[in-house]
Amino acid sequence: RPSLVECLEKCASQCSSAILKRGAGVLSVSRDVELGLLVQLEDGTAIPATNVVGADGKWSKVRQWFPSLSSQASIITCPSFGVHLNAPRAPDGLKNDGTYIIKLSDECMFYIVASGCPSGGYSISMVCYDETLERYPWLAPPTDIMPGEYGKGGWEEENPALPENMKGENEVSRQLQRMFKKELTAFYKILDKETFISVSVRQRTSWLKVSGGDGKKI
């Protein structure tokens, strides 16, 4: 996402009629008889406009000010989450230029994707379905972000955190080591302690579903 924003800013800066304004979110959008639309920013600036593009994410403040649009949108949360580990080097037996998918029995509702990083080290990601929590409730991901909290951490963040019920990195690291030792014994043996200390749990992914006025998907 940062790379995309950087690209858009570069293109906009080359347009003589474009004005870039950073650090001022949209507070409201209202209709004006003479101006057409009036955009009120959080810093007190008022911008008259003929068109406003609501490209400000799934919690779009622009869309919220137009009932005909906001009524067509709903947030869908995926019933899965991710757990990420960073290994300082390729585990024994794994290639730096390879990608490995490790799938256990159907009882273990998760799988692992491991691959080398261009900058060095090794990326290990667990993709966990919510059913994983029936056996390992301590792995519950952070609470999903709410509309009023959106943007507080900055759009560059991916919202990594500790599991909801954990109080410290050492605790979740120990729990994860026990889990790997039981469920992935061979894989556990080629990972070092430093890898488990790097653990971070991602929030469930959510996305915006938009339907047409007649109920048809668009």
PDB file of C-alpha atoms in Angstrom:
ATOM      1  CA  ARG A   1       0.000   0.000   0.000  1.00  0.00           C
ATOM      2  CA  PRO A   2       2.754   2.560   0.747  1.00  0.00           C
ATOM      3  CA  SER A   3       4.244   1.890  -2.699  1.00  0.00           C
ATOM      4  CA  LEU A   4       0.844   2.426  -4.348  1.00  0.00           C
ATOM      5  CA  VAL A   5       0.304   5.728  -2.535  1.00  0.00           C
ATOM      6  CA  GLU A   6       3.819   6.847  -3.451  1.00  0.00           C
ATOM      7  CA  CYS A   7       3.099   6.065  -7.115  1.00  0.00           C
ATOM      8  CA  LEU A   8      -0.221   7.960  -7.048  1.00  0.00           C
ATOM      9  CA  GLU A   9       1.403  10.974  -5.408  1.00  0.00           C
ATOM     10  CA  LYS A  10       4.158  10.994  -8.013  1.00  0.00           C
ATOM     11  CA  CYS A  11       1.606  10.972 -10.854  1.00  0.00           C
ATOM     12  CA  ALA A  12      -0.518  13.667  -9.190  1.00  0.00           C
ATOM     13  CA  SER A  13       2.510  15.906  -8.588  1.00  0.00           C
ATOM     14  CA  GLN A  14       3.206  15.899 -12.323  1.00  0.00           C
ATOM     15  CA  CYS A  15      -0.270  17.244 -13.063  1.00  0.00           C
ATOM     16  CA  SER A  16      -0.247  21.048 -13.069  1.00  0.00           C
ATOM     17  CA  SER A  17      -3.913  21.276 -12.042  1.00  0.00           C
ATOM     18  CA  ALA A  18      -3.597  18.897  -9.059  1.00  0.00           C
ATOM     19  CA  ILE A  19      -3.094  20.116  -5.492  1.00  0.00           C
ATOM     20  CA  LEU A  20      -1.878  17.646  -2.871  1.00  0.00           C
ATOM     21  CA  LYS A  21      -2.873  18.150   0.764  1.00  0.00           C
ATOM     22  CA  ARG A  22      -1.519  15.787   3.402  1.00  0.00           C
ATOM     23  CA  GLY A  23      -2.547  15.226   6.998  1.00  0.00           C
ATOM     24  CA  ALA A  24      -6.152  16.457   6.713  1.00  0.00           C
ATOM     25  CA  GLY A  25      -8.895  13.847   6.697  1.00  0.00           C
ATOM     26  CA  VAL A  26     -12.436  14.392   5.471  1.00  0.00           C
ATOM     27  CA  LEU A  27     -14.843  15.491   8.203  1.00  0.00           C
ATOM     28  CA  SER A  28     -18.008  15.838   6.129  1.00  0.00           C
ATOM     29  CA  VAL A  29     -19.364  16.208   2.619  1.00  0.00           C
ATOM     30  CA  SER A  30     -22.504  18.267   2.050  1.00  0.00           C
ATOM     31  CA  ARG A  31     -24.509  19.519  -0.894  1.00  0.00           C
ATOM     32  CA  ASP A  32     -24.390  23.228  -1.680  1.00  0.00           C
ATOM     33  CA  VAL A  33     -26.913  24.940  -3.940  1.00  0.00           C
ATOM     34  CA  GLU A  34     -24.333  27.269  -5.476  1.00  0.00           C
ATOM     35  CA  LEU A  35     -21.110  25.245  -5.214  1.00  0.00           C
ATOM     36  CA  GLY A  36     -22.465  21.747  -5.815  1.00  0.00           C
ATOM     37  CA  LEU A  37     -20.536  19.970  -3.077  1.00  0.00           C
ATOM     38  CA  LEU A  38     -18.643  21.242  -0.064  1.00  0.00           C
ATOM     39  CA  VAL A  39     -15.948  19.110   1.568  1.00  0.00           C
ATOM     40  CA  GLN A  40     -15.089  19.997   5.161  1.00  0.00           C
ATOM     41  CA  LEU A  41     -11.646  18.817   6.297  1.00  0.00           C
ATOM     42  CA  GLU A  42     -10.560  18.036   9.849  1.00  0.00           C
ATOM     43  CA  ASP A  43      -8.209  21.042   9.890  1.00  0.00           C
ATOM     44  CA  GLY A  44     -11.128  23.417   9.271  1.00  0.00           C
ATOM     45  CA  THR A  45     -10.546  23.870   5.537  1.00  0.00           C
ATOM     46  CA  ALA A  46     -13.647  23.925   3.318  1.00  0.00           C
ATOM     47  CA  ILE A  47     -13.201  22.852  -0.316  1.00  0.00           C
ATOM     48  CA  PRO A  48     -15.922  23.471  -2.934  1.00  0.00           C
ATOM     49  CA  ALA A  49     -16.172  20.745  -5.571  1.00  0.00           C
ATOM     50  CA  THR A  50     -18.271  19.493  -8.454  1.00  0.00           C
ATOM     51  CA  ASN A  51     -17.208  15.867  -7.855  1.00  0.00           C
ATOM     52  CA  VAL A  52     -15.843  13.984  -4.856  1.00  0.00           C
ATOM     53  CA  VAL A  53     -14.205  10.568  -5.266  1.00  0.00           C
ATOM     54  CA  GLY A  54     -14.631   8.386  -2.182  1.00  0.00           C
ATOM     55  CA  ALA A  55     -11.396   6.431  -2.545  1.00  0.00           C
ATOM     56  CA  ASP A  56     -10.753   6.505   1.201  1.00  0.00           C
ATOM     57  CA  GLY A  57     -11.156   2.857   2.071  1.00  0.00           C
ATOM     58  CA  LYS A  58     -13.848   0.526   3.302  1.00  0.00           C
ATOM     59  CA  TRP A  59     -14.716   2.874   6.188  1.00  0.00           C
ATOM     60  CA  SER A  60     -15.063   5.734   3.678  1.00  0.00           C
ATOM     61  CA  LYS A  61     -16.211   8.960   5.318  1.00  0.00           C
ATOM     62  CA  VAL A  62     -17.165  10.275   1.897  1.00  0.00           C
ATOM     63  CA  ARG A  63     -19.509   7.338   1.275  1.00  0.00           C
ATOM     64  CA  GLN A  64     -21.049   7.663   4.747  1.00  0.00           C
ATOM     65  CA  TRP A  65     -22.335  11.135   3.889  1.00  0.00           C
ATOM     66  CA  PHE A  66     -24.390   9.777   0.975  1.00  0.00           C
ATOM     67  CA  PRO A  67     -27.141   7.440   2.261  1.00  0.00           C
ATOM     68  CA  SER A  68     -27.816   6.114  -1.247  1.00  0.00           C
ATOM     69  CA  LEU A  69     -24.230   4.793  -1.322  1.00  0.00           C
ATOM     70  CA  SER A  70     -23.699   3.777   2.306  1.00  0.00           C
ATOM     71  CA  SER A  71     -26.902   1.704   2.308  1.00  0.00           C
ATOM     72  CA  GLN A  72     -25.484  -0.420  -0.508  1.00  0.00           C
ATOM     73  CA  ALA A  73     -22.252  -1.258   1.323  1.00  0.00           C
ATOM     74  CA  SER A  74     -21.518  -3.750   4.076  1.00  0.00           C
ATOM     75  CA  ILE A  75     -18.298  -4.989   5.704  1.00  0.00           C
ATOM     76  CA  ILE A  76     -17.596  -8.719   5.350  1.00  0.00           C
ATOM     77  CA  THR A  77     -15.076 -10.293   7.726  1.00  0.00           C
ATOM     78  CA  CYS A  78     -13.284 -13.459   6.620  1.00  0.00           C
ATOM     79  CA  PRO A  79     -13.444 -16.399   9.073  1.00  0.00           C
ATOM     80  CA  SER A  80      -9.667 -16.784   9.134  1.00  0.00           C
ATOM     81  CA  PHE A  81      -6.519 -14.991  10.306  1.00  0.00           C
ATOM     82  CA  GLY A  82      -2.757 -15.189  10.000  1.00  0.00           C
ATOM     83  CA  VAL A  83       0.171 -15.817  12.337  1.00  0.00           C
ATOM     84  CA  HIS A  84       3.560 -14.668  11.098  1.00  0.00           C
ATOM     85  CA  LEU A  85       7.115 -15.631  12.047  1.00  0.00           C
ATOM     86  CA  ASN A  86      10.450 -14.367  10.753  1.00  0.00           C
ATOM     87  CA  ALA A  87      13.399 -16.747  10.725  1.00  0.00           C
ATOM     88  CA  PRO A  88      16.870 -15.151  10.570  1.00  0.00           C
ATOM     89  CA  ARG A  89      17.973 -17.745   8.005  1.00  0.00           C
ATOM     90  CA  ALA A  90      16.594 -20.606   5.942  1.00  0.00           C
ATOM     91  CA  PRO A  91      15.727 -23.570   8.206  1.00  0.00           C
ATOM     92  CA  ASP A  92      17.797 -26.702   7.570  1.00  0.00           C
ATOM     93  CA  GLY A  93      16.603 -28.524   4.472  1.00  0.00           C
ATOM     94  CA  LEU A  94      14.675 -25.588   2.990  1.00  0.00           C
ATOM     95  CA  LYS A  95      15.902 -23.642  -0.033  1.00  0.00           C
ATOM     96  CA  ASN A  96      16.156 -19.856  -0.095  1.00  0.00           C
ATOM     97  CA  ASP A  97      14.518 -19.738  -3.538  1.00  0.00           C
ATOM     98  CA  GLY A  98      11.732 -22.176  -2.709  1.00  0.00           C
ATOM     99  CA  THR A  99       8.190 -21.853  -1.384  1.00  0.00           C
ATOM    100  CA  TYR A 100       6.793 -24.616   0.814  1.00  0.00           C
ATOM    101  CA  ILE A 101       3.206 -25.335   1.849  1.00  0.00           C
ATOM    102  CA  ILE A 102       2.783 -27.549   4.886  1.00  0.00           C
ATOM    103  CA  LYS A 103      -0.681 -29.026   5.454  1.00  0.00           C
ATOM    104  CA  LEU A 104      -1.494 -31.282   8.375  1.00  0.00           C
ATOM    105  CA  SER A 105      -4.525 -33.465   9.018  1.00  0.00           C
ATOM    106  CA  ASP A 106      -8.017 -32.053   8.576  1.00  0.00           C
ATOM    107  CA  GLU A 107      -8.298 -31.845  12.366  1.00  0.00           C
ATOM    108  CA  CYS A 108      -5.682 -29.085  12.368  1.00  0.00           C
ATOM    109  CA  MET A 109      -7.510 -26.221  10.717  1.00  0.00           C
ATOM    110  CA  PHE A 110      -4.441 -24.354   9.545  1.00  0.00           C
ATOM    111  CA  TYR A 111      -1.618 -24.640   7.044  1.00  0.00           C
ATOM    112  CA  ILE A 112       1.813 -23.052   6.737  1.00  0.00           C
ATOM    113  CA  VAL A 113       3.455 -21.181   3.873  1.00  0.00           C
ATOM    114  CA  ALA A 114       7.249 -20.812   4.158  1.00  0.00           C
ATOM    115  CA  SER A 115       9.510 -19.013   1.695  1.00  0.00           C
ATOM    116  CA  GLY A 116      12.768 -17.120   1.491  1.00  0.00           C
ATOM    117  CA  CYS A 117      12.792 -13.312   1.626  1.00  0.00           C
ATOM    118  CA  PRO A 118      14.616 -11.249  -1.039  1.00  0.00           C
ATOM    119  CA  SER A 119      16.308  -9.253   1.705  1.00  0.00           C
ATOM    120  CA  GLY A 120      17.427 -12.385   3.543  1.00  0.00           C
ATOM    121  CA  GLY A 121      15.833 -14.449   6.268  1.00  0.00           C
ATOM    122  CA  TYR A 122      12.781 -16.659   5.939  1.00  0.00           C
ATOM    123  CA  SER A 123       9.079 -15.886   6.089  1.00  0.00           C
ATOM    124  CA  ILE A 124       6.805 -18.395   7.827  1.00  0.00           C
ATOM    125  CA  SER A 125       3.057 -17.721   7.792  1.00  0.00           C
ATOM    126  CA  MET A 126       0.294 -19.753   9.386  1.00  0.00           C
ATOM    127  CA  VAL A 127      -3.103 -19.387   7.733  1.00  0.00           C
ATOM    128  CA  CYS A 128      -5.614 -20.287  10.436  1.00  0.00           C
ATOM    129  CA  TYR A 129      -9.318 -20.894   9.999  1.00  0.00           C
ATOM    130  CA  ASP A 130     -11.461 -19.849  12.943  1.00  0.00           C
ATOM    131  CA  GLU A 131     -11.948 -23.525  13.825  1.00  0.00           C
ATOM    132  CA  THR A 132      -8.296 -23.499  14.949  1.00  0.00           C
ATOM    133  CA  LEU A 133      -9.452 -21.616  18.038  1.00  0.00           C
ATOM    134  CA  GLU A 134     -11.497 -24.617  19.209  1.00  0.00           C
ATOM    135  CA  ARG A 135      -8.225 -26.431  19.960  1.00  0.00           C
ATOM    136  CA  TYR A 136      -6.059 -23.385  20.608  1.00  0.00           C
ATOM    137  CA  PRO A 137      -8.245 -20.586  22.032  1.00  0.00           C
ATOM    138  CA  TRP A 138      -5.149 -18.698  23.233  1.00  0.00           C
ATOM    139  CA  LEU A 139      -4.368 -17.933  19.579  1.00  0.00           C
ATOM    140  CA  ALA A 140      -7.446 -15.672  19.168  1.00  0.00           C
ATOM    141  CA  PRO A 141      -6.519 -12.728  16.889  1.00  0.00           C
ATOM    142  CA  PRO A 142      -6.822  -9.075  17.925  1.00  0.00           C
ATOM    143  CA  THR A 143     -10.307  -7.612  17.908  1.00  0.00           C
ATOM    144  CA  ASP A 144     -11.338  -6.381  14.485  1.00  0.00           C
ATOM    145  CA  ILE A 145     -10.885  -2.664  13.942  1.00  0.00           C
ATOM    146  CA  MET A 146     -14.024  -0.532  14.287  1.00  0.00           C
ATOM    147  CA  PRO A 147     -15.026   2.462  12.141  1.00  0.00           C
ATOM    148  CA  GLY A 148     -14.193   4.983  14.868  1.00  0.00           C
ATOM    149  CA  GLU A 149     -10.705   3.527  15.283  1.00  0.00           C
ATOM    150  CA  TYR A 150      -9.810   3.370  11.594  1.00  0.00           C
ATOM    151  CA  GLY A 151      -6.628   5.211  10.727  1.00  0.00           C
ATOM    152  CA  LYS A 152      -5.427   5.774  14.296  1.00  0.00           C
ATOM    153  CA  GLY A 153      -2.444   3.501  13.739  1.00  0.00           C
ATOM    154  CA  GLY A 154      -1.605   4.904  10.329  1.00  0.00           C
ATOM    155  CA  TRP A 155      -2.441   3.360   6.983  1.00  0.00           C
ATOM    156  CA  GLU A 156       1.077   1.982   6.610  1.00  0.00           C
ATOM    157  CA  GLU A 157       0.567  -0.437   9.493  1.00  0.00           C
ATOM    158  CA  GLU A 158      -0.630  -3.993   8.948  1.00  0.00           C
ATOM    159  CA  ASN A 159      -1.976  -4.191  12.493  1.00  0.00           C
ATOM    160  CA  PRO A 160       0.213  -7.011  13.831  1.00  0.00           C
ATOM    161  CA  ALA A 161      -0.295  -7.722  17.502  1.00  0.00           C
ATOM    162  CA  LEU A 162      -0.273 -10.363  20.162  1.00  0.00           C
ATOM    163  CA  PRO A 163      -3.254 -12.703  20.492  1.00  0.00           C
ATOM    164  CA  GLU A 164      -6.173 -11.115  22.322  1.00  0.00           C
ATOM    165  CA  ASN A 165      -5.686 -13.159  25.509  1.00  0.00           C
ATOM    166  CA  MET A 166      -1.902 -12.893  25.715  1.00  0.00           C
ATOM    167  CA  LYS A 167      -0.069 -10.370  27.894  1.00  0.00           C
ATOM    168  CA  GLY A 168       3.487 -10.783  26.704  1.00  0.00           C
ATOM    169  CA  GLU A 169       5.624 -11.954  23.817  1.00  0.00           C
ATOM    170  CA  ASN A 170       7.310 -14.646  25.914  1.00  0.00           C
ATOM    171  CA  GLU A 171       3.959 -16.242  26.755  1.00  0.00           C
ATOM    172  CA  VAL A 172       2.673 -16.515  23.184  1.00  0.00           C
ATOM    173  CA  SER A 173       6.120 -17.643  22.016  1.00  0.00           C
ATOM    174  CA  ARG A 174       6.104 -20.504  24.527  1.00  0.00           C
ATOM    175  CA  GLN A 175       2.559 -21.506  23.613  1.00  0.00           C
ATOM    176  CA  LEU A 176       3.399 -21.532  19.921  1.00  0.00           C
ATOM    177  CA  GLN A 177       6.513 -23.633  20.502  1.00  0.00           C
ATOM    178  CA  ARG A 178       4.421 -26.217  22.358  1.00  0.00           C
ATOM    179  CA  MET A 179       1.888 -26.200  19.526  1.00  0.00           C
ATOM    180  CA  PHE A 180       4.541 -26.717  16.833  1.00  0.00           C
ATOM    181  CA  LYS A 181       6.265 -29.422  18.865  1.00  0.00           C
ATOM    182  CA  LYS A 182       2.995 -31.346  19.110  1.00  0.00           C
ATOM    183  CA  GLU A 183       1.531 -30.769  15.642  1.00  0.00           C
ATOM    184  CA  LEU A 184       4.648 -30.217  13.484  1.00  0.00           C
ATOM    185  CA  THR A 185       7.409 -32.091  15.253  1.00  0.00           C
ATOM    186  CA  ALA A 186       9.804 -32.342  12.287  1.00  0.00           C
ATOM    187  CA  PHE A 187       9.291 -28.689  11.299  1.00  0.00           C
ATOM    188  CA  TYR A 188       9.651 -27.581  14.915  1.00  0.00           C
ATOM    189  CA  LYS A 189      13.089 -29.201  15.144  1.00  0.00           C
ATOM    190  CA  ILE A 190      14.542 -27.043  12.333  1.00  0.00           C
ATOM    191  CA  LEU A 191      13.342 -23.733  13.800  1.00  0.00           C
ATOM    192  CA  ASP A 192      15.299 -21.817  16.429  1.00  0.00           C
ATOM    193  CA  LYS A 193      13.973 -19.915  19.436  1.00  0.00           C
ATOM    194  CA  GLU A 194      14.621 -16.564  17.760  1.00  0.00           C
ATOM    195  CA  THR A 195      12.027 -17.448  15.131  1.00  0.00           C
ATOM    196  CA  PHE A 196       9.282 -18.005  17.707  1.00  0.00           C
ATOM    197  CA  ILE A 197      10.088 -14.757  19.511  1.00  0.00           C
ATOM    198  CA  SER A 198       9.237 -12.863  16.301  1.00  0.00           C
ATOM    199  CA  VAL A 199       5.606 -14.055  16.335  1.00  0.00           C
ATOM    200  CA  SER A 200       2.828 -11.618  15.412  1.00  0.00           C
ATOM    201  CA  VAL A 201      -0.871 -12.328  14.929  1.00  0.00           C
ATOM    202  CA  ARG A 202      -2.837 -10.517  12.238  1.00  0.00           C
ATOM    203  CA  GLN A 203      -6.397  -9.330  12.459  1.00  0.00           C
ATOM    204  CA  ARG A 204      -9.049 -11.059  10.408  1.00  0.00           C
ATOM    205  CA  THR A 205      -9.226  -9.637   6.910  1.00  0.00           C
ATOM    206  CA  SER A 206     -12.358  -7.699   6.043  1.00  0.00           C
ATOM    207  CA  TRP A 207     -13.555  -6.286   2.758  1.00  0.00           C
ATOM    208  CA  LEU A 208     -16.287  -4.071   1.381  1.00  0.00           C
ATOM    209  CA  LYS A 209     -19.261  -5.693  -0.333  1.00  0.00           C
ATOM    210  CA  VAL A 210     -21.307  -3.351  -2.500  1.00  0.00           C
ATOM    211  CA  SER A 211     -24.684  -4.282  -3.969  1.00  0.00           C
ATOM    212  CA  GLY A 212     -26.852  -2.418  -6.441  1.00  0.00           C
ATOM    213  CA  GLY A 213     -30.093  -0.760  -5.436  1.00  0.00           C
ATOM    214  CA  ASP A 214     -32.158  -3.696  -6.684  1.00  0.00           C
ATOM    215  CA  GLY A 215     -30.145  -6.179  -4.636  1.00  0.00           C
ATOM    216  CA  LYS A 216     -27.965  -7.422  -7.491  1.00  0.00           C
ATOM    217  CA  LYS A 217     -24.229  -7.668  -6.942  1.00  0.00           C
ATOM    218  CA  ILE A 218     -22.120  -5.142  -8.821  1.00  0.00           C
TER     219      ILE A 218
END
